[in-house]
Short mmCIF file of C-alpha atoms and ligand atoms in Angstrom, two decimals:
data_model
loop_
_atom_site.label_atom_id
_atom_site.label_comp_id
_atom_site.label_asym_id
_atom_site.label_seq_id
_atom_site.Cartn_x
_atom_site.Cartn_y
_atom_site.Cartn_z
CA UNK R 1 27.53 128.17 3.70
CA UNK R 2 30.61 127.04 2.40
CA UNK R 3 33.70 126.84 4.23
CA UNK R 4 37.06 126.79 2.21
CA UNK R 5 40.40 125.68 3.63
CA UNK R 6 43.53 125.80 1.86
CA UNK R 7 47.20 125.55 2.79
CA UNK R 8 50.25 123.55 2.97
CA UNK R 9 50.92 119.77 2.48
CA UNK R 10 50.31 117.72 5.90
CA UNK R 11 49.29 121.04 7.69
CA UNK R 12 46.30 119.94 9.07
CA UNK R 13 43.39 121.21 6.46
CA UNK R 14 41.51 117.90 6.82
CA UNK R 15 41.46 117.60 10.57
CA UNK R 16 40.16 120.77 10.75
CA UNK R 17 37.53 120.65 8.09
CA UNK R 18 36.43 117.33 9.56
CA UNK R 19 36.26 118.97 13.13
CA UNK R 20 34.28 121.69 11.90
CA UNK R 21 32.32 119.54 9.54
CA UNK R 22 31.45 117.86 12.99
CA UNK R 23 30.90 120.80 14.91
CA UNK R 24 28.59 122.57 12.22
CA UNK R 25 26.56 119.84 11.12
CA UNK R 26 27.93 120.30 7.56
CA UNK R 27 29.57 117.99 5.02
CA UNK R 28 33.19 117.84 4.93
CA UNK R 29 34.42 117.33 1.73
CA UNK R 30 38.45 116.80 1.40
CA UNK R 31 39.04 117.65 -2.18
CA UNK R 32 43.01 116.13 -2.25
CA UNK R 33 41.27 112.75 -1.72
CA UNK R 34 40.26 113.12 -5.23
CA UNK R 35 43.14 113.84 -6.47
CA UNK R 36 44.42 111.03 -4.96
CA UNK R 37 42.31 108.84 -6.15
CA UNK R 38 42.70 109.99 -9.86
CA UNK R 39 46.17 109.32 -9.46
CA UNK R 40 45.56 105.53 -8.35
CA UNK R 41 43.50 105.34 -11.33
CA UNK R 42 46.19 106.53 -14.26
CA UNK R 43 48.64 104.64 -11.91
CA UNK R 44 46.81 101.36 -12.34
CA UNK R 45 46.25 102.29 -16.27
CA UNK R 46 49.88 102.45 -16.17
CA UNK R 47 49.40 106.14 -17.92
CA UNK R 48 52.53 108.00 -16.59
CA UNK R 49 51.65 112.39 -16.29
CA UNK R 50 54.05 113.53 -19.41
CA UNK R 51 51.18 111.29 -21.61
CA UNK R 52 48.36 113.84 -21.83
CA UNK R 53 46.83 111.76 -24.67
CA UNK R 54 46.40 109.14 -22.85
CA UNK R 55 45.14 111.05 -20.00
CA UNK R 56 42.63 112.58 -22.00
CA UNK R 57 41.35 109.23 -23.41
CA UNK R 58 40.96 107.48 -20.34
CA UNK R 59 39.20 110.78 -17.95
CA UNK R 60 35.89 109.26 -19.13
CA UNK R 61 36.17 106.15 -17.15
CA UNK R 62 37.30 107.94 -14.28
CA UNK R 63 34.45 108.05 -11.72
CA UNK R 64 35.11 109.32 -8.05
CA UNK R 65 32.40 109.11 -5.52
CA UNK R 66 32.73 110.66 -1.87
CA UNK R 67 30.48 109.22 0.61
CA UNK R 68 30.10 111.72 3.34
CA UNK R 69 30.28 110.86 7.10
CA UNK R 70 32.90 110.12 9.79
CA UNK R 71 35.18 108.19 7.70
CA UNK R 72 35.09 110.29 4.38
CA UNK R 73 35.24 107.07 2.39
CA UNK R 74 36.24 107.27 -1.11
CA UNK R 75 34.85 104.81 -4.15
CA UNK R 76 37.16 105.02 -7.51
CA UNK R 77 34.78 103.23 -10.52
CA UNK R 78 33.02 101.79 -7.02
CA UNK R 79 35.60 100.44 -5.20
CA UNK R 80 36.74 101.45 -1.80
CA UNK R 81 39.97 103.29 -2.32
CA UNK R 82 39.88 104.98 1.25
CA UNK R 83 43.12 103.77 2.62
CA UNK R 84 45.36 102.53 -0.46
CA UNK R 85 44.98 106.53 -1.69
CA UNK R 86 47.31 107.43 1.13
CA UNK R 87 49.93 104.87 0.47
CA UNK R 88 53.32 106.50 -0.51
CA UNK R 89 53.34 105.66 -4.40
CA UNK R 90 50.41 108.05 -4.62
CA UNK R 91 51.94 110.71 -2.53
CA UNK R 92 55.19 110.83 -5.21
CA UNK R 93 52.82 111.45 -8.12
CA UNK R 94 49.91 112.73 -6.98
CA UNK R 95 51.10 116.42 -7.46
CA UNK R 96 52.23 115.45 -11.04
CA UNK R 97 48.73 114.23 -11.92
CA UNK R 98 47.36 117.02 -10.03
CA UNK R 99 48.59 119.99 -11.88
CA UNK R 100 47.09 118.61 -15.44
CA UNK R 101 44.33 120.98 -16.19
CA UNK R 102 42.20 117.96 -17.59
CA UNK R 103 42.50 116.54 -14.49
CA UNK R 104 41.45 119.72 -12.70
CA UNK R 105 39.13 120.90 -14.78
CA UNK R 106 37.08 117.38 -14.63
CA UNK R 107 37.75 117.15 -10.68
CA UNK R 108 36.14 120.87 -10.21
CA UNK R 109 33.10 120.62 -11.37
CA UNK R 110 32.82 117.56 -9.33
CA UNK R 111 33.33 119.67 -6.00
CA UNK R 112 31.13 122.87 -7.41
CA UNK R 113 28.43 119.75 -7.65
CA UNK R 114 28.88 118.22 -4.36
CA UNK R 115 28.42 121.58 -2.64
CA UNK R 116 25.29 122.51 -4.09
CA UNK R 117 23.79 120.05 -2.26
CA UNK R 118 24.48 121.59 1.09
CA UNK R 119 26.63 123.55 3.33
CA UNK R 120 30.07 121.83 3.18
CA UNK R 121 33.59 122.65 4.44
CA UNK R 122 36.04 121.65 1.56
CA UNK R 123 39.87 121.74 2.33
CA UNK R 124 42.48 121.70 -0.67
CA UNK R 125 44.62 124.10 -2.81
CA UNK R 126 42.74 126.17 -4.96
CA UNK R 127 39.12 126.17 -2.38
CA UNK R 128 39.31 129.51 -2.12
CA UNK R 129 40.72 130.80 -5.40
CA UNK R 130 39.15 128.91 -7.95
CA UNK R 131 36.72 126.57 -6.84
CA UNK R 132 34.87 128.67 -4.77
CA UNK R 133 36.30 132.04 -5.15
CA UNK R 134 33.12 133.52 -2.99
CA UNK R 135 32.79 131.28 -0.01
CA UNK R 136 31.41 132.43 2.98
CA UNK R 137 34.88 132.73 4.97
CA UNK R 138 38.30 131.18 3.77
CA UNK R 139 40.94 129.71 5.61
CA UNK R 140 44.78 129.43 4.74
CA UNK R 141 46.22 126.83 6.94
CA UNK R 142 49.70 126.35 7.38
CA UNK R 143 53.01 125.02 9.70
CA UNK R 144 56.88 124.50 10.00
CA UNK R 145 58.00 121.48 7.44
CA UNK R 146 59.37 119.92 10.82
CA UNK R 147 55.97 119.79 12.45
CA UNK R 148 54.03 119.02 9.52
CA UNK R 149 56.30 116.18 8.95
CA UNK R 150 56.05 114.79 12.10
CA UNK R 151 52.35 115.12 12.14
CA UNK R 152 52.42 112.86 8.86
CA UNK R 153 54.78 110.31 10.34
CA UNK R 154 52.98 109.77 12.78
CA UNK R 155 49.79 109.76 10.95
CA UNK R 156 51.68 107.05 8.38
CA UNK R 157 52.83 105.56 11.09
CA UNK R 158 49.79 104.68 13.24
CA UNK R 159 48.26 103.37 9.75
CA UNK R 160 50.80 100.73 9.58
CA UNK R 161 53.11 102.35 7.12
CA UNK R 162 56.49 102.45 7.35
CA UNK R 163 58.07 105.67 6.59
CA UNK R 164 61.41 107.75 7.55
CA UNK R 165 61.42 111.42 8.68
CA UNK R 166 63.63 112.64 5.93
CA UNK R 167 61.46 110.67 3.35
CA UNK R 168 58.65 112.37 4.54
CA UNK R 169 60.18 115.67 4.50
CA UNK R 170 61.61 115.76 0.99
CA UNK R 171 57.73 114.53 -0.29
CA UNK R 172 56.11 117.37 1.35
CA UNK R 173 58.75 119.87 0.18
CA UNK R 174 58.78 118.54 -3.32
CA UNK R 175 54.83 118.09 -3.77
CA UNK R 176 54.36 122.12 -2.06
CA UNK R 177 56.84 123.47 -4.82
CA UNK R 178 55.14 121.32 -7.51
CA UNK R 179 51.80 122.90 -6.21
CA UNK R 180 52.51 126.71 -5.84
CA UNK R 181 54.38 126.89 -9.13
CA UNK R 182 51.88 124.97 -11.76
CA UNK R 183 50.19 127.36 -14.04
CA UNK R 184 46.91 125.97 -13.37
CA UNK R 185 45.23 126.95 -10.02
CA UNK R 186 48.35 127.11 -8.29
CA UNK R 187 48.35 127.21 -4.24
CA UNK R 188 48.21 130.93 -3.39
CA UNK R 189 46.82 132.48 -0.24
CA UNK R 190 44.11 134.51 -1.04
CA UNK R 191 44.08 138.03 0.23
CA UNK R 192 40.69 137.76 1.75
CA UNK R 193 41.69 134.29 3.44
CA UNK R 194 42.59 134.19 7.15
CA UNK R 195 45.97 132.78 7.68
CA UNK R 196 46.25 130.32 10.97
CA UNK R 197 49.79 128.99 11.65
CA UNK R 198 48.85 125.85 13.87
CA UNK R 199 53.03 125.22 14.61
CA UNK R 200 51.97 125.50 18.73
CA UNK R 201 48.47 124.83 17.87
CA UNK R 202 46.68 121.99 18.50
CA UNK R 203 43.61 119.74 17.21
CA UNK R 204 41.16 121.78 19.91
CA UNK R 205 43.06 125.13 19.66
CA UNK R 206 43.15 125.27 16.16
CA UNK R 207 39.24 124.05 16.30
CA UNK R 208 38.05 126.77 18.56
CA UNK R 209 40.52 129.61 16.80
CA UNK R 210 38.74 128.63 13.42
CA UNK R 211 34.80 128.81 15.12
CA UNK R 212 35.84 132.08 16.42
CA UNK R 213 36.57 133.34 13.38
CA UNK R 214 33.42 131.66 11.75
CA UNK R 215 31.54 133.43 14.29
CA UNK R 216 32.06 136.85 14.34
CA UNK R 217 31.43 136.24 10.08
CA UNK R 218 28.15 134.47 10.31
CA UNK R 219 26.51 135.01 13.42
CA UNK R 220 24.18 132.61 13.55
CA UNK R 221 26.82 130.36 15.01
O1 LIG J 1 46.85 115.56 2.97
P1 LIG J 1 47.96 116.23 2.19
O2 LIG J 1 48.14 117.64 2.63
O3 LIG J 1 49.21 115.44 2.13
O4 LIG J 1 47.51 116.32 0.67
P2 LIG J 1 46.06 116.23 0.05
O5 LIG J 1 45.22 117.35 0.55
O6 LIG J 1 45.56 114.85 0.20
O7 LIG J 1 46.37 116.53 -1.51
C1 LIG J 1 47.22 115.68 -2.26
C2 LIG J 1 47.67 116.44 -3.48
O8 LIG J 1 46.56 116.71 -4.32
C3 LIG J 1 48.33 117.80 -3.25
O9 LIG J 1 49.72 117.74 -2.99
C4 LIG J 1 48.04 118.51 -4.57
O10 LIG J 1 48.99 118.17 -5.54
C5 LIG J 1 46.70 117.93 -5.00
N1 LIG J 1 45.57 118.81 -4.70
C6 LIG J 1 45.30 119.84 -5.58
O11 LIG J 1 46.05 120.05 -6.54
N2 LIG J 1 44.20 120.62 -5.42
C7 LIG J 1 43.39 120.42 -4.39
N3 LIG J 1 42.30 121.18 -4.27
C8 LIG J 1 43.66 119.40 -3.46
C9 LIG J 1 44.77 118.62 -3.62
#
């Protein structure tokens, strides 16, 4: 079974997928992580986006590992990059990193690899478009900018990072626009994905709304 959620920046696709990961006794695999980390790595290379060559010379000795379980830790070349790939240097460039189709195209196969191992729930951009096109039942998560924002305030916030509203706001604007307008995989809701606006929703709303709908598709559950 594979779950696939897709959606908006700071809308909530990883809480879910980890709630249902927990629920189902699947693996939850959060697919921006990676991009996250890739962008640590060309940040600490010093290798800005606009150098492709240098991005394509140096996506050999990029090596991601996700260790599934409660925490969802991420190695990058083995080291533990769980926390510092939320910091906000990586949310201003992660989008530019992320729409590089050498980038994508090496981060892909990754997740088609990871799930063949198992059921998994995998929350992103392009889940259900590109990666897996025909998973078992698709999600397209999104909410208003002002909830979403606070949401990642406070998530920022309770991690010990500083951060303002507006700040906030303009990143998740920016990096949504940079998303749904790249030519490769771009964020698109799928016509065959079911849209949940969690705005009023919340963690145990959204959780049971989503099993309900996982239900009535695979009955087994
Ligand atoms: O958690 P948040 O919604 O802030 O973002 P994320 O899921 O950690 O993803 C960070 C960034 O990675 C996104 O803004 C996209 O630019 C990129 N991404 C992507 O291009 N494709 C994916 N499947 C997942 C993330």
């Amino acid at each position: 079974m594979i779950i696939a959620i897709d959606g908006h920046s700071a809308c909530g696709k990883s809480t879910l997928a980890k709630d249902l990961a927990k629920e189902l006794g699947i693996t939850h695999i959060d697919s921006g992580a990676m991009y996250r980390a890739a962008t640590l790595y060309f940040r600490k290379l010093n290798i800005l986006p606009n150098d492709l060559e240098g991005i394509r010379k140096n996506l050999s000795g990029l090596e991601i590992s996700m260790v599934p379980g409660e925490t969802c830790a991420v190695l990058l070349n083995g080291d533990v990059v769980t926390e510092s790939i939320r910091a906000s240097d990586i949310n201003d460039w992660v989008s530019d990193y992320a729409k590089i189709p050498d980038v994508r195209r090496k981060l892909v196969e990754l997740q088609r690899s990871m799930a063949n191992r198992g059921s998994v729930v995998m929350d992103g951009r392009d889940i259900g478009s590109v990666v897996f096109p025909n998973a078992t039942i698709k999600f397209f998560l999104t909410a208003d900018i002002r909830t979403r924002t606070n949401r990642r305030v406070d998530e920022l916030r309770t991690k010990g990072i500083d951060v303002s509203f507006e700040a906030v706001k303009a990143n998740l604007i920016r990096r949504d626009h940079i998303d749904s307008t790249r030519e490769d995989s771009p964020l698109v809701r799928c016509d065959d994905a079911i849209v949940i606006d969690n705005s009023t929703l919340d963690r145990a709303e959204q959780q049971a709304l989503a099993l309900r709908y996982i239900a009535e598709r695979i009955p087994i559950h």
